[in-house]
Coordinates of C-alpha atoms in Angstrom, one line a residue:
X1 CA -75.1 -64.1 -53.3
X2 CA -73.7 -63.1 -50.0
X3 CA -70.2 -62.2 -48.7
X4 CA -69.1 -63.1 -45.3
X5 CA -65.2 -62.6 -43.9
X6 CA -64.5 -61.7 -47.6
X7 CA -65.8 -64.7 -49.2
X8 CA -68.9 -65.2 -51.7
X9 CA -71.4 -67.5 -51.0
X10 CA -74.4 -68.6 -52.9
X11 CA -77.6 -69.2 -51.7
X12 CA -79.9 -71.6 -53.5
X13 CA -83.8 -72.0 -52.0
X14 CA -85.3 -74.3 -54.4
X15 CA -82.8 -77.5 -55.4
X16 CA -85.5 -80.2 -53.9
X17 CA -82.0 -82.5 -53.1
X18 CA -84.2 -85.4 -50.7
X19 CA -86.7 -86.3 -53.2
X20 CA -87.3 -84.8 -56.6
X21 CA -85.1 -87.0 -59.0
X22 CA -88.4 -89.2 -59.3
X23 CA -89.7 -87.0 -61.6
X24 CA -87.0 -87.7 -64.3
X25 CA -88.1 -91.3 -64.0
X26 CA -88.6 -93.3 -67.7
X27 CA -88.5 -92.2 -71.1
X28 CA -87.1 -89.0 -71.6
X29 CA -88.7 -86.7 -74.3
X30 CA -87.4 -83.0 -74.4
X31 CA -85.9 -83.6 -77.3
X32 CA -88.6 -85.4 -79.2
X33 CA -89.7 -83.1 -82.1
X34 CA -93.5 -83.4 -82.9
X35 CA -96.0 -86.1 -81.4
X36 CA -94.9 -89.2 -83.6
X37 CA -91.6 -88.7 -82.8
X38 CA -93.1 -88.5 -78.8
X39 CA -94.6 -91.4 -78.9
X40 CA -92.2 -93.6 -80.4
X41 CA -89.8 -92.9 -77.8
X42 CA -92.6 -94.0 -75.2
X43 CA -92.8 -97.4 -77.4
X44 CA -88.8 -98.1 -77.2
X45 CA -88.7 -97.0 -73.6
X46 CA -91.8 -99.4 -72.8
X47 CA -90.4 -101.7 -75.1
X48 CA -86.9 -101.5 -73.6
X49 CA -88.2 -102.0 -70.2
X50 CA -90.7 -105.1 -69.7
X51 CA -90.1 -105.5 -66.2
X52 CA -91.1 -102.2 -65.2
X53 CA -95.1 -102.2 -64.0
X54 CA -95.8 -98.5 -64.6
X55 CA -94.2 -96.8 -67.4
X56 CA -92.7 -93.1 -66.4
X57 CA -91.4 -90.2 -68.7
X58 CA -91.0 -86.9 -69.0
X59 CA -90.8 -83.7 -71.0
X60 CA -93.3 -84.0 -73.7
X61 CA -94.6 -80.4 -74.8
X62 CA -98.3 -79.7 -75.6
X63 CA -97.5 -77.4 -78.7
X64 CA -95.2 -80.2 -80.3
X65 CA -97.8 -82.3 -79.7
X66 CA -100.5 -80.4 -81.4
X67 CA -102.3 -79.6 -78.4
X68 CA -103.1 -81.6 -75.7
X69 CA -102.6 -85.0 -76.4
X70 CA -105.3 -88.0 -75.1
X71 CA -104.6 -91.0 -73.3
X72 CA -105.9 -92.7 -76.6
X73 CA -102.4 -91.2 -77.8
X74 CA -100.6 -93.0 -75.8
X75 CA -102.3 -96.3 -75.9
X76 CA -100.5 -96.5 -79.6
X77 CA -97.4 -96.4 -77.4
X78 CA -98.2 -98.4 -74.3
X79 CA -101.7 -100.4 -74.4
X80 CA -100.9 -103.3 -72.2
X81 CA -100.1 -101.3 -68.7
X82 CA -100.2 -97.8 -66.7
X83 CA -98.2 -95.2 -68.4
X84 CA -98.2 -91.4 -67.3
X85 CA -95.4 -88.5 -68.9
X86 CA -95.3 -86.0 -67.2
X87 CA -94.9 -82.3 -69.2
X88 CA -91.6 -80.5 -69.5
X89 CA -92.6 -78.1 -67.0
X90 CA -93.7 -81.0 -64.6
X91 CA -96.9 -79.5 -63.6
X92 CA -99.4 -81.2 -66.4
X93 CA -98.8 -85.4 -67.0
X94 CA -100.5 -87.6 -70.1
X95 CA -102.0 -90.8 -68.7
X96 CA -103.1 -93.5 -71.0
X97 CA -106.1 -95.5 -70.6
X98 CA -104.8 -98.3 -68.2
X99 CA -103.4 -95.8 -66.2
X100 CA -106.7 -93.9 -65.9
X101 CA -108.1 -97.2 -65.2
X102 CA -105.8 -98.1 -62.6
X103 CA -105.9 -95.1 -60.6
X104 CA -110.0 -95.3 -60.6
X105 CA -110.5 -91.8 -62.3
X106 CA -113.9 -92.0 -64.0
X107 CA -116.4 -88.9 -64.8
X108 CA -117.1 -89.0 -60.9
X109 CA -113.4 -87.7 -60.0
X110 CA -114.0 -84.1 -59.1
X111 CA -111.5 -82.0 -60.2
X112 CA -109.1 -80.1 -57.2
X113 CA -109.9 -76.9 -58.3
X114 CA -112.2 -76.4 -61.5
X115 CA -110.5 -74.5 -64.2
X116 CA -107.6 -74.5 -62.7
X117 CA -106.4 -77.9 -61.3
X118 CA -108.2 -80.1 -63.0
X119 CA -109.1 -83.5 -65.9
X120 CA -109.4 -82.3 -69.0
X121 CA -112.6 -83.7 -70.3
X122 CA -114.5 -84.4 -73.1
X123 CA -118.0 -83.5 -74.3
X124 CA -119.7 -85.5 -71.8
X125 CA -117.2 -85.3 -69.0
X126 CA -115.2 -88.1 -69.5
X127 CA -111.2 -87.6 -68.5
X128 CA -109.6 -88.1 -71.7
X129 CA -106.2 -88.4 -70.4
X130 CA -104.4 -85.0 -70.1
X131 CA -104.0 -83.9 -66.2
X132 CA -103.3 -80.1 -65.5
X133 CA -101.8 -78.1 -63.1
X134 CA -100.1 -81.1 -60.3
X135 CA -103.7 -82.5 -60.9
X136 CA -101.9 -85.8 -61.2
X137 CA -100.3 -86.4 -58.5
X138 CA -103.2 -88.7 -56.5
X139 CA -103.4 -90.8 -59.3
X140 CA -99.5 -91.4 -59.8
X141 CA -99.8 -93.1 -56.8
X142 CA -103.2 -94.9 -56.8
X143 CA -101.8 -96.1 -60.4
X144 CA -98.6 -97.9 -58.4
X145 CA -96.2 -95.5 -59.7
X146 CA -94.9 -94.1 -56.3
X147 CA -92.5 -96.5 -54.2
X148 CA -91.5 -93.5 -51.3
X149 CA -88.8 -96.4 -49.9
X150 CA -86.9 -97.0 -53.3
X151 CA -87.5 -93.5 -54.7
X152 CA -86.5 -91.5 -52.1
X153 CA -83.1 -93.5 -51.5
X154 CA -82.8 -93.3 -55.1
X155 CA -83.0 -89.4 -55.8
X156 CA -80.9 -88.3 -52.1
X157 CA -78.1 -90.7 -53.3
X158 CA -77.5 -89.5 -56.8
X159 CA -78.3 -85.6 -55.9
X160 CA -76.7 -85.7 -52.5
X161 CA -73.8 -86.9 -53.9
X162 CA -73.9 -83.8 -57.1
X163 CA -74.7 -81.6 -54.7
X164 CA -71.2 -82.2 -53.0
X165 CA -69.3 -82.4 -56.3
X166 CA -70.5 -78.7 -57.3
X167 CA -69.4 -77.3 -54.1
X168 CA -72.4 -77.5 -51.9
X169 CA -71.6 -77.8 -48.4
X170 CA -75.5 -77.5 -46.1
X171 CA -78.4 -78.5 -46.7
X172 CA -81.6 -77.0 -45.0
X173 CA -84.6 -79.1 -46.2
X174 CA -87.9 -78.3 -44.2
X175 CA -90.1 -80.1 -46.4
X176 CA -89.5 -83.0 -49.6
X177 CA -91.4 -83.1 -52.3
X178 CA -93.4 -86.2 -53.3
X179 CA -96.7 -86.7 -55.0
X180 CA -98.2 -86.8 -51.7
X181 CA -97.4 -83.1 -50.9
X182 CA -100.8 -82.5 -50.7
X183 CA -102.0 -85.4 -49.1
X184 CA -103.9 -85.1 -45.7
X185 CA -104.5 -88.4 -45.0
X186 CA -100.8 -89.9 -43.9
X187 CA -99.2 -90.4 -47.2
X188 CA -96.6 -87.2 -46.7
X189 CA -95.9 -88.4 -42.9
X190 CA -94.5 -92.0 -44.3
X191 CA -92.6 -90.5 -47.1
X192 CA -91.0 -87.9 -44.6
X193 CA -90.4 -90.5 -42.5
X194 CA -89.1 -92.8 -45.3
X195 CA -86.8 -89.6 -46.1
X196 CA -85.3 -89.4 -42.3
X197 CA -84.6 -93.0 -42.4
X198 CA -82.6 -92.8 -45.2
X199 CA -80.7 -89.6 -44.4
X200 CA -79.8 -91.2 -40.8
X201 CA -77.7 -94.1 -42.8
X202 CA -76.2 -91.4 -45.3
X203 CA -75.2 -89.9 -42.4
X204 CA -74.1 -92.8 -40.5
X205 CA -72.4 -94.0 -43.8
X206 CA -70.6 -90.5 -43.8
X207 CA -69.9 -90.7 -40.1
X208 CA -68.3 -94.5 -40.8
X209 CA -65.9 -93.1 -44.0
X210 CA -64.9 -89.7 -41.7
X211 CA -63.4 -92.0 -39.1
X212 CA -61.4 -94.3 -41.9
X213 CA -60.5 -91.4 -43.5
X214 CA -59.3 -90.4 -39.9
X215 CA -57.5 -93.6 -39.0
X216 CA -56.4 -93.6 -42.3
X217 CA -54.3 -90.9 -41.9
X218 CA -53.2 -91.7 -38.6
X219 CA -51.4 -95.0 -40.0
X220 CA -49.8 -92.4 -42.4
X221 CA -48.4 -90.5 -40.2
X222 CA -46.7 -93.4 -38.2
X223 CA -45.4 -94.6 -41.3
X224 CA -43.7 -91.1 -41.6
X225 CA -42.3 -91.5 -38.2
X226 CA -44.5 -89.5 -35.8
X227 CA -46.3 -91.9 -34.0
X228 CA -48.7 -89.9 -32.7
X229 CA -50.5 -89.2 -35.6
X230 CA -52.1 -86.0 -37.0
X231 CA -53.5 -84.3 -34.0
X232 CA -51.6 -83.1 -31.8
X233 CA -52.2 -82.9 -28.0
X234 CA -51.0 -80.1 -25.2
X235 CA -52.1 -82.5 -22.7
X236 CA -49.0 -84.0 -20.6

């Protein structure tokens, strides 16, 4: 909180407004109470939604659930295509089996940083379906999950627009974040790119309704008598 000219201002550094409402994609299960409850949510969502390739969700919580749950936990729920939740604090996800499949993690997938970001494994190595610490993030996309063109325009139209309604007036974004925030390979640079096409026709859009607005009340004013309009010029 700052004050400037005897106003207060507030300062927020971490809102994410180009591309983060991807992430409340699908089923939603904060308020799901243990893991039957859990996963019969994920059934009436995937049930609910037939035309939707990947099934998406979000807020499960491991102690609810037992522990960690498996991706042969959620095959009860969704066995006939990809399906990853991710946890309530967003940094762990469930995958079930055809979402494993579909994203090619096998025993051979190292792990980004053992102990730390990793599968959690079985016995014998085998992913069994939990992924820890953002270690999901390549596989959200490999699985088909991640559409950077729809998504993006998706989550900077509806938290653009309640960003505005609670009073936020700029917006500094130096990065977006997207499962490909650690990619090195090109997949950030098209969603950034995605992002700056889409805020050039919000702001285009927002250029377009300024000057209605504008002409707008210009046509009001003439109506009132002052044919001018509303701005007012010293030039002779």
């Amino acid at each position: 909180m700052r004050r400037q000219n005897g106003d207060a201002r507030l300062y927020q550094r971490s809102d994410h407004l180009i591309a983060s409402s991807w992430i409340a994609l699908g089923a939603n299960l904060y308020d799901a109470k243990n893991k039957a409850e859990t996963l019969e949510q994920i059934k009436e969502y995937a049930e609910t939604h037939p035309d939707e390739k990947v099934i998406r969700g979000v807020g499960w919580v491991a102690d609810k659930l037992g522990g960690r749950p498996t991706a042969k936990d959620l095959d009860t729920a969704v066995p006939d295509r990809p399906a990853i939740m991710l946890d309530f604090t967003i940094h762990d996800a469930w995958l079930n089996s055809a979402a494993l499949e579909a994203a090619g993690i096998t025993k051979d997938t190292p792990d980004t940083l053992p102990g730390i970001t990793y599968w959690e494994r079985d016995d014998d190595g085998n992913p069994t379906g939990a992924a820890i610490e953002i270690q999901w993030m390549r596989a959200y996309i490999d699985m088909g999950a991640w559409d950077a063109e729809a998504m993006v325009r998706q989550s900077s139209e509806e938290l653009f627009t309640i960003a505005a309604h609670n009073g936020t007036t700029t917006i500094l974004n130096p990065g977006i974040i997207t499962p490909n925030v650690k990619d090195t390979h090109g997949g950030m640079e098209r969603d950034f790119e995605a992002s700056m096409e889409i805020l050039a026709e919000l702001e285009k859009a927002w250029c377009m309704a300024t000057m209605c607005r504008a002409i707008s009340a210009s046509s009001r004013c003439r109506e009132f008598g002052d044919p001018r309009g509303p701005i007012q010029s010293d030039r002779q």
